[in-house]
XYZ file of C-alpha atoms in Angstrom:
364
model
C 23.392 -41.680 69.553
C 22.595 -43.206 66.154
C 19.526 -42.221 64.156
C 17.046 -44.659 62.620
C 14.268 -43.875 60.154
C 11.285 -46.231 60.377
C 8.973 -46.194 57.353
C 5.443 -47.113 58.389
C 3.644 -46.394 61.656
C 1.440 -49.414 62.068
C 1.702 -51.603 65.144
C 5.123 -52.875 64.048
C 6.541 -49.438 63.248
C 5.203 -47.928 66.480
C 6.461 -50.781 68.628
C 9.836 -50.803 66.901
C 10.242 -47.066 67.447
C 9.484 -47.560 71.138
C 12.063 -50.318 71.483
C 14.752 -48.439 69.553
C 14.209 -45.285 71.608
C 14.470 -47.274 74.823
C 17.782 -48.651 73.512
C 19.137 -45.127 73.094
C 18.483 -44.424 69.408
C 16.934 -41.336 67.853
C 13.963 -42.428 65.740
C 12.144 -40.657 62.925
C 8.881 -42.473 62.199
C 7.296 -41.662 58.818
C 3.710 -42.600 57.925
C 2.011 -41.943 54.579
C -1.422 -41.635 56.225
C -2.305 -41.580 59.895
C -0.459 -43.808 62.315
C -2.131 -47.163 62.910
C -4.683 -46.487 60.185
C -4.191 -49.551 58.017
C -4.030 -53.323 58.686
C -3.108 -52.902 62.365
C -6.395 -51.125 63.018
C -8.542 -53.267 60.718
C -7.672 -56.751 62.008
C -9.223 -58.828 64.743
C -6.343 -58.845 67.208
C -6.250 -62.582 67.993
C -2.933 -63.253 69.727
C -2.468 -66.490 67.795
C -2.316 -67.565 64.168
C -5.768 -68.827 63.176
C -4.428 -72.333 62.512
C -0.978 -72.328 64.116
C -0.162 -75.901 63.093
C -0.327 -74.937 59.406
C 2.620 -72.553 59.691
C 6.352 -73.131 59.574
C 8.502 -73.330 62.719
C 9.714 -69.825 61.855
C 6.235 -68.380 62.384
C 5.670 -70.512 65.491
C 8.894 -69.240 67.087
C 7.829 -65.606 66.690
C 4.248 -66.329 67.767
C 5.228 -68.162 70.944
C 7.646 -65.423 72.022
C 5.029 -62.742 71.386
C 2.236 -64.633 73.147
C 4.374 -64.936 76.253
C 5.353 -61.244 76.065
C 1.942 -59.658 75.403
C 0.714 -59.588 79.045
C 3.667 -57.501 80.211
C 3.454 -55.277 77.123
C -0.234 -54.556 77.730
C 0.384 -53.897 81.421
C 3.335 -51.584 80.799
C 1.418 -49.568 78.199
C -1.601 -49.229 80.491
C 0.549 -48.081 83.401
C 2.593 -45.699 81.274
C -0.211 -44.074 79.270
C -3.449 -44.749 81.143
C -4.792 -46.455 78.000
C -5.608 -50.125 78.545
C -5.101 -52.166 75.329
C -7.600 -54.652 76.800
C -5.770 -57.925 76.448
C -8.695 -60.323 76.835
C -7.788 -63.927 77.702
C -10.727 -66.086 76.590
C -9.304 -69.242 75.030
C -10.156 -70.339 71.507
C -12.448 -73.114 70.229
C -11.924 -74.679 66.797
C -15.031 -76.456 65.543
C -15.150 -79.422 63.148
C -11.532 -79.257 62.040
C -10.863 -81.540 59.051
C -7.602 -82.859 60.541
C -7.679 -82.736 64.314
C -4.815 -85.200 64.721
C -2.411 -82.899 62.914
C -3.340 -80.081 65.275
C -2.982 -82.243 68.378
C 0.396 -83.596 67.206
C 1.619 -80.027 66.628
C 0.498 -78.974 70.111
C 2.307 -81.909 71.706
C 5.467 -81.151 69.765
C 5.315 -77.437 70.625
C 4.269 -78.089 74.232
C 1.125 -75.990 73.829
C -2.049 -77.029 75.599
C -4.719 -78.124 73.113
C -7.419 -80.654 73.870
C -10.422 -82.264 72.226
C -13.745 -81.619 73.967
C -17.202 -83.149 73.570
C -19.482 -80.688 71.835
C -21.894 -80.861 74.798
C -19.187 -79.375 77.014
C -18.602 -76.588 74.504
C -22.296 -75.767 74.357
C -22.378 -75.512 78.140
C -19.767 -72.750 77.920
C -21.084 -71.196 74.680
C -24.880 -71.468 74.853
C -25.230 -69.140 71.851
C -23.393 -71.578 69.576
C -25.282 -72.666 66.468
C -26.450 -76.197 65.723
C -24.667 -78.583 63.410
C -21.234 -78.696 65.013
C -20.051 -82.061 66.264
C -16.380 -81.755 67.324
C -14.191 -79.187 69.045
C -10.606 -78.479 70.001
C -9.880 -75.942 72.723
C -6.743 -74.012 73.579
C -6.969 -72.155 76.896
C -4.996 -69.002 77.474
C -5.371 -67.608 73.943
C -6.072 -63.875 74.124
C -7.195 -61.091 71.860
C -5.974 -57.536 72.044
C -8.235 -54.598 71.213
C -6.026 -53.379 68.434
C -7.347 -49.791 68.096
C -6.643 -49.291 71.804
C -3.209 -50.918 71.449
C -2.388 -48.417 68.722
C -3.640 -45.503 70.833
C -1.480 -46.680 73.728
C 1.595 -47.057 71.523
C 1.139 -43.552 70.082
C 0.746 -42.121 73.574
C 3.819 -44.042 74.691
C 5.907 -42.577 71.868
C 4.701 -39.076 72.734
C 6.420 -39.547 76.108
C 9.748 -40.308 74.403
C 11.668 -37.215 73.215
C 13.907 -39.456 71.094
C 10.981 -40.277 68.759
C 9.569 -37.947 66.106
C 6.415 -39.069 64.283
C 5.524 -37.448 60.955
C 2.124 -38.426 59.588
C 0.923 -37.795 56.022
C 4.548 -38.090 54.954
C 4.871 -40.591 52.125
C 8.312 -41.993 51.380
C 9.038 -41.755 47.648
C 12.514 -43.263 47.470
C 15.821 -43.830 49.232
C 19.003 -41.787 49.475
C 22.143 -43.762 48.674
C 25.854 -43.088 48.911
C 28.620 -45.471 47.866
C 26.257 -48.438 47.673
C 24.661 -47.778 51.047
C 21.196 -46.474 52.009
C 21.605 -43.296 54.057
C 18.080 -41.849 54.155
C 14.799 -41.304 52.335
C 13.082 -38.889 49.976
C 9.544 -38.014 51.067
C 6.683 -35.663 50.359
C 7.976 -33.533 53.239
C 11.626 -33.489 52.148
C 14.770 -35.559 52.504
C 15.810 -37.183 55.771
C 19.091 -38.913 56.586
C 19.868 -41.617 59.134
C 22.314 -44.373 59.980
C 19.702 -47.033 59.206
C 16.360 -47.070 57.399
C 13.808 -49.725 58.375
C 10.887 -50.488 56.040
C 7.816 -51.547 58.023
C 5.261 -50.325 55.511
C 3.005 -53.374 55.475
C 1.304 -54.025 52.148
C 3.190 -51.113 50.555
C 6.662 -52.463 51.370
C 7.175 -54.265 48.067
C 6.316 -51.159 46.050
C 8.771 -49.059 48.045
C 11.657 -51.393 47.299
C 10.961 -51.815 43.606
C 12.748 -48.593 42.659
C 15.861 -50.009 44.330
C 15.828 -52.929 41.923
C 14.566 -55.250 44.663
C 11.790 -57.787 44.200
C 10.106 -58.250 47.580
C 7.106 -60.596 47.260
C 4.811 -58.605 49.556
C 1.420 -57.591 48.177
C -1.888 -56.238 49.503
C -4.487 -58.843 50.471
C -7.876 -57.395 51.350
C -9.787 -58.554 54.405
C -13.282 -57.474 55.456
C -14.778 -57.577 58.965
C -18.083 -56.844 60.661
C -18.786 -55.781 64.233
C -21.852 -56.439 66.387
C -22.964 -54.930 69.674
C -23.983 -57.649 72.143
C -24.411 -58.189 75.869
C -21.151 -58.478 77.795
C -21.763 -62.152 78.603
C -22.980 -63.139 75.122
C -19.736 -64.804 73.970
C -17.244 -65.825 76.676
C -14.590 -67.251 74.299
C -13.323 -66.969 70.737
C -14.673 -69.493 68.277
C -13.520 -70.469 64.786
C -15.129 -72.681 62.161
C -14.573 -73.095 58.434
C -12.070 -70.248 58.285
C -14.324 -67.672 59.945
C -14.062 -66.500 63.550
C -15.957 -64.591 66.213
C -13.977 -62.537 68.731
C -15.550 -61.123 71.911
C -14.320 -57.840 73.340
C -14.586 -57.139 77.041
C -17.564 -54.802 76.600
C -19.617 -57.317 74.597
C -18.789 -56.222 71.066
C -18.215 -59.222 68.792
C -16.001 -59.106 65.694
C -16.618 -61.539 62.845
C -14.115 -62.049 60.034
C -12.653 -62.253 57.626
C -12.381 -62.425 53.863
C -9.220 -63.078 51.850
C -9.263 -61.084 48.594
C -6.561 -60.237 46.060
C -7.903 -56.916 44.797
C -4.821 -54.693 44.775
C -5.094 -51.604 46.952
C -8.890 -51.396 46.833
C -10.238 -51.153 50.398
C -13.901 -50.650 49.519
C -16.240 -52.805 51.656
C -18.579 -54.835 49.445
C -22.120 -56.107 49.814
C -21.002 -59.553 48.674
C -18.496 -59.830 51.521
C -21.012 -58.415 53.983
C -23.589 -61.073 53.123
C -20.965 -63.818 53.316
C -19.716 -62.623 56.717
C -23.278 -62.293 58.041
C -24.036 -65.849 56.926
C -20.921 -67.119 58.714
C -21.760 -65.101 61.808
C -25.272 -66.511 62.008
C -24.089 -70.078 61.403
C -21.705 -69.724 64.344
C -23.990 -67.677 66.582
C -27.608 -67.547 65.332
C -28.610 -64.781 67.748
C -26.387 -62.382 65.807
C -29.199 -62.249 63.237
C -31.011 -60.005 65.735
C -27.976 -58.096 67.055
C -27.097 -54.562 66.025
C -24.378 -54.483 63.385
C -22.311 -51.397 64.135
C -19.444 -51.711 61.678
C -18.240 -53.148 58.378
C -14.799 -52.309 57.023
C -11.850 -53.583 55.004
C -8.096 -53.518 55.465
C -5.036 -54.599 53.496
C -2.778 -57.294 54.883
C 0.861 -57.522 53.760
C 0.652 -60.834 51.934
C 3.819 -62.924 51.632
C 4.423 -66.385 50.118
C 4.438 -68.455 53.325
C 3.476 -65.869 55.925
C 7.101 -65.689 57.093
C 8.105 -62.045 57.560
C 11.305 -60.482 56.286
C 13.371 -59.274 59.243
C 16.913 -58.023 58.833
C 19.290 -56.014 56.658
C 19.014 -56.198 52.869
C 22.314 -57.696 51.655
C 22.258 -55.744 48.384
C 21.872 -52.409 50.208
C 23.633 -52.027 53.575
C 21.765 -49.622 55.813
C 18.372 -50.779 54.506
C 16.454 -53.030 56.892
C 13.102 -54.818 56.631
C 10.406 -55.769 59.106
C 7.463 -56.606 56.862
C 5.471 -59.369 55.153
C 3.608 -60.697 58.217
C 0.456 -61.458 56.168
C -2.398 -62.408 58.571
C -0.283 -62.417 61.734
C 1.060 -58.898 62.111
C -0.333 -58.257 65.582
C 0.545 -61.621 67.068
C 4.075 -61.548 65.628
C 4.756 -57.840 66.248
C 6.491 -57.960 69.667
C 8.904 -60.727 68.657
C 9.506 -59.301 65.174
C 10.370 -55.898 66.574
C 12.580 -57.332 69.293
C 14.438 -59.482 66.755
C 14.922 -56.555 64.363
C 16.231 -54.369 67.187
C 18.550 -57.137 68.378
C 20.050 -57.428 64.902
C 20.270 -53.694 64.239
C 21.841 -53.029 67.640
C 24.189 -56.051 67.400
C 22.670 -57.750 70.444
C 22.207 -61.472 70.931
C 18.953 -62.247 69.060
C 15.987 -63.710 70.929
C 15.615 -66.477 68.335
C 17.567 -67.721 65.330
C 17.277 -64.912 62.743
C 18.194 -67.021 59.716
C 14.645 -67.950 58.536
C 13.664 -64.269 58.247
C 16.762 -62.819 56.564
C 16.070 -60.936 53.320
C 18.064 -62.798 50.671
C 18.520 -62.450 46.920
C 15.942 -59.700 46.445
C 17.580 -58.112 43.418
C 15.371 -58.638 40.394
């Protein structure tokens, strides 16, 4: 039984460890903080890119596979652990898009249901919607996952697998190499060896690889969110306008996000972002001005040039694998990304063409 070290225990690292263990591998999962404590926890959990037609076919291929897979993943985790990740199928409304025809053409090409609706029909479904909107597109079947509960379920699932060892507060400081091959890692808790090392460290992935002479264009991109407590029937569907969205949870909580800030590794929530998010929230749903705000936080996305993740073995360093750089779509792309990485690492037939995601020419 081969051994794999996975660096980073966010949603992607946790899910990858689960898949590798189920395929018969021993997995050591190393996390510099607490598992699921970074971008995976901080995001909104929409199981779709915000504007899917703006992304390349490479992102669409991963997103479509994951969207189709999420219902069985959520069900299997709930049955296995007793923790329901609360996949909430609500559909998604886009309001006043500047180029609706591009979106509709994409949906026809991708065979995804997307339709224009009169705003009066939208208001009948979303009576809390603010004034001033005149057009809408609607995609039924779009879900959101309650990401903190997904992470809890994944951790509980790994605890049931003897083949997986999770070490938290264990920061990887470098890689062990022999004869031009990566054979393990150096960490704050010692050295560990394995047949393969997979970097799934989110926004920190680029920094980890720099000491290997590799230039991976992944950087932290800060995003801030706010959370309101509302009645369970307040918002029956997700809604997005002018880059900001509102996401209803099953129990009535409503998430509003998010900002896009290039501030390095600073995760401090700011008053400026709070006021901007509150203004967006009240423009979308005016009654939120009187709702209880119960949270405001920031997370760090793993920014990459086109939002296309790096998935595969690093050609310059055999034994070193990547599954990182998902930018704003880590949760929606996670199931497909992890399945593709496992297919490649285990020499199985890949679920989709792996070529667009291959790490290439990273040596600086």
